[in-house]
mmCIF file of C-alpha atoms and ligand atoms in Angstrom:
data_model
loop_
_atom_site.group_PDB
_atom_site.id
_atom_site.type_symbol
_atom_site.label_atom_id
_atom_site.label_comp_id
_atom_site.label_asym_id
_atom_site.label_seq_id
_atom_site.Cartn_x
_atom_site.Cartn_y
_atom_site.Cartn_z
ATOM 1 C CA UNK A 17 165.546 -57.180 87.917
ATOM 2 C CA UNK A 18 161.974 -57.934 88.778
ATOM 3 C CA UNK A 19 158.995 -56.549 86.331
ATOM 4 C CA UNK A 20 155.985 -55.938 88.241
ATOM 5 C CA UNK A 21 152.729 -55.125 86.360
ATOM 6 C CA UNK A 22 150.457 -52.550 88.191
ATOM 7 C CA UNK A 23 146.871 -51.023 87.204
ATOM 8 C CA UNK A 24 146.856 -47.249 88.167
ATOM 9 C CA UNK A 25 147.459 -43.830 88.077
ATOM 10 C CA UNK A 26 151.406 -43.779 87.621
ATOM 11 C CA UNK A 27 151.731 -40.091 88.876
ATOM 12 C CA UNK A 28 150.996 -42.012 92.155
ATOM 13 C CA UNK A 29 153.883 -44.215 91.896
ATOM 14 C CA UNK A 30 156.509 -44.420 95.477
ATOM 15 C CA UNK A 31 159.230 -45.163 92.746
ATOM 16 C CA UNK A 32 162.668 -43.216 92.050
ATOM 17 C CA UNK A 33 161.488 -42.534 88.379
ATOM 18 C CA UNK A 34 158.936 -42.834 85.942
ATOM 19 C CA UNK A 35 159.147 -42.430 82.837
ATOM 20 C CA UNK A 36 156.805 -39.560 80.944
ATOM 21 C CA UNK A 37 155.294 -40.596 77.315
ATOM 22 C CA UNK A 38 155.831 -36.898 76.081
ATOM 23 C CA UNK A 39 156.096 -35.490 72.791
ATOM 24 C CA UNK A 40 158.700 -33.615 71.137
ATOM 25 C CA UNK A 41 157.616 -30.332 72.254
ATOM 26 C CA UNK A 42 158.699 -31.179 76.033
ATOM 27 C CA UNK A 43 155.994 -28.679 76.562
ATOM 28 C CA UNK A 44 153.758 -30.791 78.072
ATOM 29 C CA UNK A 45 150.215 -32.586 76.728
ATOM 30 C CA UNK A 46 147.076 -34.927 77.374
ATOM 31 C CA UNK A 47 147.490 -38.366 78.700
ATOM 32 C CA UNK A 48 150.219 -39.360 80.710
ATOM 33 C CA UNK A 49 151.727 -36.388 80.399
ATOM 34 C CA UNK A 50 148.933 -34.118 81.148
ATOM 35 C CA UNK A 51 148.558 -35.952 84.376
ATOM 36 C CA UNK A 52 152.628 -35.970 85.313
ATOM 37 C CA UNK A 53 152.551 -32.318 84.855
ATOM 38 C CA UNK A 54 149.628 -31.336 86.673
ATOM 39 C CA UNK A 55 150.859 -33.774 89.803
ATOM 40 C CA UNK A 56 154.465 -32.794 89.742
ATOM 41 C CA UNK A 57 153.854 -28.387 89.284
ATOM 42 C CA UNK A 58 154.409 -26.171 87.310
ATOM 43 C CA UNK A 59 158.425 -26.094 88.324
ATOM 44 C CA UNK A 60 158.603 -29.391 85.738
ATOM 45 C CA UNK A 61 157.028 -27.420 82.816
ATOM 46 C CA UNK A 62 159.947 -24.644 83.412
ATOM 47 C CA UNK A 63 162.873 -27.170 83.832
ATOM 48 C CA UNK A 64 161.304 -28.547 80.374
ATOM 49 C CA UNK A 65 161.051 -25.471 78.508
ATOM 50 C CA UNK A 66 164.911 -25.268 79.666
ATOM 51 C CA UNK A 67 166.244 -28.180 78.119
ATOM 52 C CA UNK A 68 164.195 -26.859 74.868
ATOM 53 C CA UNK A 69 165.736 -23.972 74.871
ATOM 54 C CA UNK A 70 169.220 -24.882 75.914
ATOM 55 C CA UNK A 71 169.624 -28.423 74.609
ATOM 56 C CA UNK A 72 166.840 -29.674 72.284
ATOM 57 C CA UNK A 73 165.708 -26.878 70.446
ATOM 58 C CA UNK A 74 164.442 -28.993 67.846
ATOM 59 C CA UNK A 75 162.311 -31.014 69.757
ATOM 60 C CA UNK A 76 163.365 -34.364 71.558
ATOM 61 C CA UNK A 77 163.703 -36.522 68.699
ATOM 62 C CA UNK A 78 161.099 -39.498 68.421
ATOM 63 C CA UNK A 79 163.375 -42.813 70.979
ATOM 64 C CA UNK A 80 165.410 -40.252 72.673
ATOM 65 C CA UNK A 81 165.180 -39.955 76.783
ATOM 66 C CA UNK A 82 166.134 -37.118 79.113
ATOM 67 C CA UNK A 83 165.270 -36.447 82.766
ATOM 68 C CA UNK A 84 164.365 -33.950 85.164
ATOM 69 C CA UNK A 85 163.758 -33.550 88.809
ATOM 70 C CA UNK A 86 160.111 -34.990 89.769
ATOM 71 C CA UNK A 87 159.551 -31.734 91.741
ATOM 72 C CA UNK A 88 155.907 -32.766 93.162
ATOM 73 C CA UNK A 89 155.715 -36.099 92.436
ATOM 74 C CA UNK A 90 156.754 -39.076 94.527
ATOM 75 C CA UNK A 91 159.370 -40.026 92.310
ATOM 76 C CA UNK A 92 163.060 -38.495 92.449
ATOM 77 C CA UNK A 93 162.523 -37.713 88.743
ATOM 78 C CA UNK A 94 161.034 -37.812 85.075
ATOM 79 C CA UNK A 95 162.482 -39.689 82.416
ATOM 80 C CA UNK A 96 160.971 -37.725 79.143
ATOM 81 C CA UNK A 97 160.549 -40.182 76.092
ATOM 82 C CA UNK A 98 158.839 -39.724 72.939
ATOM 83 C CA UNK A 99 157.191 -42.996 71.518
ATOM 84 C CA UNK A 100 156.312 -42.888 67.593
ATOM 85 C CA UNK A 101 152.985 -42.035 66.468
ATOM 86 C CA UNK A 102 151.150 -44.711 64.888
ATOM 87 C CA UNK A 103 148.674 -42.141 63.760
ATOM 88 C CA UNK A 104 151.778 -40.079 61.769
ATOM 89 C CA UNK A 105 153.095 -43.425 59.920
ATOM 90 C CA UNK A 106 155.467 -44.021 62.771
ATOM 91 C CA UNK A 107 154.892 -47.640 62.695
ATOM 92 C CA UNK A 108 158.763 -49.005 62.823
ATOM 93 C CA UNK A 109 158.843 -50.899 66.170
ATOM 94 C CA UNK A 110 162.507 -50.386 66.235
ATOM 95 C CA UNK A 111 161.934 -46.385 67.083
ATOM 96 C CA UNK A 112 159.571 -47.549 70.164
ATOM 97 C CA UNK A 113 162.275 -50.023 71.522
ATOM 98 C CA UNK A 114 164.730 -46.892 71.528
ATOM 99 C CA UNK A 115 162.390 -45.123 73.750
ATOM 100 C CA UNK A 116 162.060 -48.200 76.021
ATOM 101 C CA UNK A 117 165.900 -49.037 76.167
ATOM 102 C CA UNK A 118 167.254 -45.028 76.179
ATOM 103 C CA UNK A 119 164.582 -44.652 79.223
ATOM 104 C CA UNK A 120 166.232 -47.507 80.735
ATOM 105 C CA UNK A 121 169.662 -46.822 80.067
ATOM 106 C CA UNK A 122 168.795 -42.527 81.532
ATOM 107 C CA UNK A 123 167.670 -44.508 84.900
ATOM 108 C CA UNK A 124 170.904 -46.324 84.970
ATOM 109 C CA UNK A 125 173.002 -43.063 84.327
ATOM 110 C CA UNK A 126 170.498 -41.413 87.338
ATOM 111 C CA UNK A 127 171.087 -44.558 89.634
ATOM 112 C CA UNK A 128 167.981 -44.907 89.725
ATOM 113 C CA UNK A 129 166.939 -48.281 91.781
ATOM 114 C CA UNK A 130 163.089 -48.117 90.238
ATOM 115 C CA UNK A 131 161.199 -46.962 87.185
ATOM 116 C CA UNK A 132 157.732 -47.275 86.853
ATOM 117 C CA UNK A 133 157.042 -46.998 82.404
ATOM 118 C CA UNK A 134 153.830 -46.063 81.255
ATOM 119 C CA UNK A 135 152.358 -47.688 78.013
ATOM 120 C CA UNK A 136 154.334 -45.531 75.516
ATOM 121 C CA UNK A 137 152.598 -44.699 72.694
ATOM 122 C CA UNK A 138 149.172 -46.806 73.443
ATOM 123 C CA UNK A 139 147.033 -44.265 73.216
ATOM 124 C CA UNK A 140 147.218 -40.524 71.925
ATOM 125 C CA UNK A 141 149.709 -41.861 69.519
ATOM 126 C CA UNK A 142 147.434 -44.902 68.610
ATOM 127 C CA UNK A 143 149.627 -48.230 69.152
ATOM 128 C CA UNK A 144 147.512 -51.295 70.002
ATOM 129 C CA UNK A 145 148.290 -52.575 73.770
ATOM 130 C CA UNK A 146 149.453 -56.096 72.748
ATOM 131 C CA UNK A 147 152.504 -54.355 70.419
ATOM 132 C CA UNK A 148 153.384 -51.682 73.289
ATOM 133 C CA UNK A 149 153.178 -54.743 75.514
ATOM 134 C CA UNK A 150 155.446 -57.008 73.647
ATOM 135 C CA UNK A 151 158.164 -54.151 72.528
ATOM 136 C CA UNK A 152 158.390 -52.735 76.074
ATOM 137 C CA UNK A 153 158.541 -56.328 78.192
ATOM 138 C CA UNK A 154 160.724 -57.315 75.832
ATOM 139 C CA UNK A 155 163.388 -54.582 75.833
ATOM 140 C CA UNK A 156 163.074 -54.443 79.515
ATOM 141 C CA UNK A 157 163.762 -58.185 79.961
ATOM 142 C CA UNK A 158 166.588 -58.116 77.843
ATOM 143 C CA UNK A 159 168.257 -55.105 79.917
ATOM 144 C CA UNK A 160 171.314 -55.474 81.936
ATOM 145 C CA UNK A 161 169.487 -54.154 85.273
ATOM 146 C CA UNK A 162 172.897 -52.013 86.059
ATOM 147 C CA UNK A 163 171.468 -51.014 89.473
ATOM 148 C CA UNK A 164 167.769 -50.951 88.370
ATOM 149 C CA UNK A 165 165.695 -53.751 90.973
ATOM 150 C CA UNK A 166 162.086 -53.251 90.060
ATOM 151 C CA UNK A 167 160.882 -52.130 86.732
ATOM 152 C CA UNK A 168 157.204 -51.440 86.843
ATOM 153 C CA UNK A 169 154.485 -51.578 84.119
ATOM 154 C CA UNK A 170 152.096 -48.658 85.168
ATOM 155 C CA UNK A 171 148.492 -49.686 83.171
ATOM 156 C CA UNK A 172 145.928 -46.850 83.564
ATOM 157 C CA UNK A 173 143.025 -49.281 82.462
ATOM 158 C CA UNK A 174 142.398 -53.136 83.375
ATOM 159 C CA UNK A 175 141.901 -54.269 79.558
ATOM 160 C CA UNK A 176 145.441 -52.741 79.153
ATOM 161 C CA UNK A 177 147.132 -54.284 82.046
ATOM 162 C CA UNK A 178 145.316 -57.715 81.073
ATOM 163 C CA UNK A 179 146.626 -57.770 77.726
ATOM 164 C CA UNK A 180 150.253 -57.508 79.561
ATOM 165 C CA UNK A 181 149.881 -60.141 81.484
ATOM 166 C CA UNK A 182 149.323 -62.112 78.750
ATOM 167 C CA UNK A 183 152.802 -60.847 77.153
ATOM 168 C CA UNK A 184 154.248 -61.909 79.932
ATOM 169 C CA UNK A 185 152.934 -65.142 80.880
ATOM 170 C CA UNK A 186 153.844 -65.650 77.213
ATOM 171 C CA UNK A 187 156.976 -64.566 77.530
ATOM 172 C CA UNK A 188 157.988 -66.627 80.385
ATOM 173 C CA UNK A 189 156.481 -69.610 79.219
ATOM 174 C CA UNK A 190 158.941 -69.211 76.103
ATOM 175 C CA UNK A 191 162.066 -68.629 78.925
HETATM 176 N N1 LIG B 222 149.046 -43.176 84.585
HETATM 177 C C1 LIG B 222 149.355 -44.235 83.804
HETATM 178 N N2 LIG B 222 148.989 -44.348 82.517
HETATM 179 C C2 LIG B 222 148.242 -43.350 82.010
HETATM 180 C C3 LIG B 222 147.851 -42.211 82.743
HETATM 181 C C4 LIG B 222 148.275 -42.147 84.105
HETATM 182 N N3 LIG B 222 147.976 -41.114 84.888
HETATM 183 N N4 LIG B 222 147.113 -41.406 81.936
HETATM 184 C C5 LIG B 222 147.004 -42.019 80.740
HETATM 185 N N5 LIG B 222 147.681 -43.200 80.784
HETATM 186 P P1 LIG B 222 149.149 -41.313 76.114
HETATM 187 P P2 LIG B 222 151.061 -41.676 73.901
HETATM 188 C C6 LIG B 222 147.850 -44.223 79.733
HETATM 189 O O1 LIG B 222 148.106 -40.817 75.166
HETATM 190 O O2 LIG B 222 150.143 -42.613 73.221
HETATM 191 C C7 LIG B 222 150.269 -36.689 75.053
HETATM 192 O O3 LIG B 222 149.430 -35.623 74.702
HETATM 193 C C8 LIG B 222 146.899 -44.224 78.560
HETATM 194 O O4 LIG B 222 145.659 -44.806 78.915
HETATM 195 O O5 LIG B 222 149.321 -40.594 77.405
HETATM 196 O O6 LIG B 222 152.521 -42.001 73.972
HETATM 197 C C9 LIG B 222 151.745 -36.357 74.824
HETATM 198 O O7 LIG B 222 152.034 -34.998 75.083
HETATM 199 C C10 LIG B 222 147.675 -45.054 77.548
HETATM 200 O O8 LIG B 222 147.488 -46.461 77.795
HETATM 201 O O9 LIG B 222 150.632 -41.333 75.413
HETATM 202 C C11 LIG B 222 151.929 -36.718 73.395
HETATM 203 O O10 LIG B 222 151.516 -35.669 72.549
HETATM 204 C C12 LIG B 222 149.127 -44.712 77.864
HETATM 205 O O11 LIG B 222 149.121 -44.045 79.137
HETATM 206 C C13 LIG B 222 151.030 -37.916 73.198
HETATM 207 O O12 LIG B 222 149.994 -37.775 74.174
HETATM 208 C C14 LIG B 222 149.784 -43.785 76.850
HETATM 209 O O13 LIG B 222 148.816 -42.840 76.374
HETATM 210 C C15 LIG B 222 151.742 -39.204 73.468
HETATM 211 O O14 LIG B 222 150.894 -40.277 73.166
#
């Protein structure tokens, strides 16, 4: 499986899936997931409000992962996450690998040969960078690929993205 670390906007992304840092709502948000609704249409608010209703009508629960269609977006379809929210004590890095590894393992279950992950939970939901970066490389690295050939790192910002690299050189370097 090859990791490939990208600056940009990921709603822009040629891959099968990316994954959406939502919140429990499904209903949609700022960030990320602002910009993955407005670019896929309003058909991926309505297939959200359906799982809601039908399947989560608690809320997704904080590590949890479910996908829809893409509708207008490049990608095949959205893998919904929720990341913890530093901001609301949710500081145990355990709940952020879940959402990592149960993104991962909905591409798997879609056959989905690419993902493209935001950085979950670096910024409404206040984690710094260099955790989201080590947590998410991490868990990806350590994923049996199952089908999966390119996992992409989506960084809206170049401090971002350059604090990844440095994960990741690190990481290898440790290999
Ligand atoms: N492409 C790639 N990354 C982006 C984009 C984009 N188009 N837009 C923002 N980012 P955030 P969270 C980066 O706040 O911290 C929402 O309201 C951003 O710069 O989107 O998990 C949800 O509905 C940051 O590095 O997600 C939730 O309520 C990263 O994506 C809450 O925010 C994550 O920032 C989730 O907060």
């Amino acid at each position: 499986m090859e990791i490939a670390l990208v600056t940009g906007d990921i709603t822009r992304r040629n891959v099968q899936a990316v994954v959406n840092a939502a919140n429990s709502s499904l209903l949609g948000g700022g960030g990320v997931d602002g910009a993955i609704h407005r670019a896929a249409g309003p058909e991926l608010l309505e297939a959200c409000r359906k799982l809601r209703e039908e399947t989560y009508p608690g809320g997704l629960p904080v590590g949890e992962a479910v996908a829809t269609e893409g509708f207008g977006l490049p990608a095949r379809w959205v893998i919904h996450t929720v990341g913890p929210n530093a901001r609301a004590g949710q500081t145990d890095p355990e709940l952020l690998r879940a959402a990592f590894a149960n993104s991962l393992q909905t591409a798997v279950s879609l056959g989905a040969s690419s993902v493209a992950f935001p950085a979950i939970s670096a910024g409404v939901y206040g984690w710094d960078a260099r955790d989201v970066a080590e947590i998410g490389l991490r868990t990806v690295r350590e994923h049996p690929g199952n089908g999966i050939e390119t996992v992409e790192f989506v960084l809206f910002s170049d401090p971002v993205a350059q604090v990844f690299r440095t994960v990741l050189a690190d990481l290898d370097s440790r290999d």
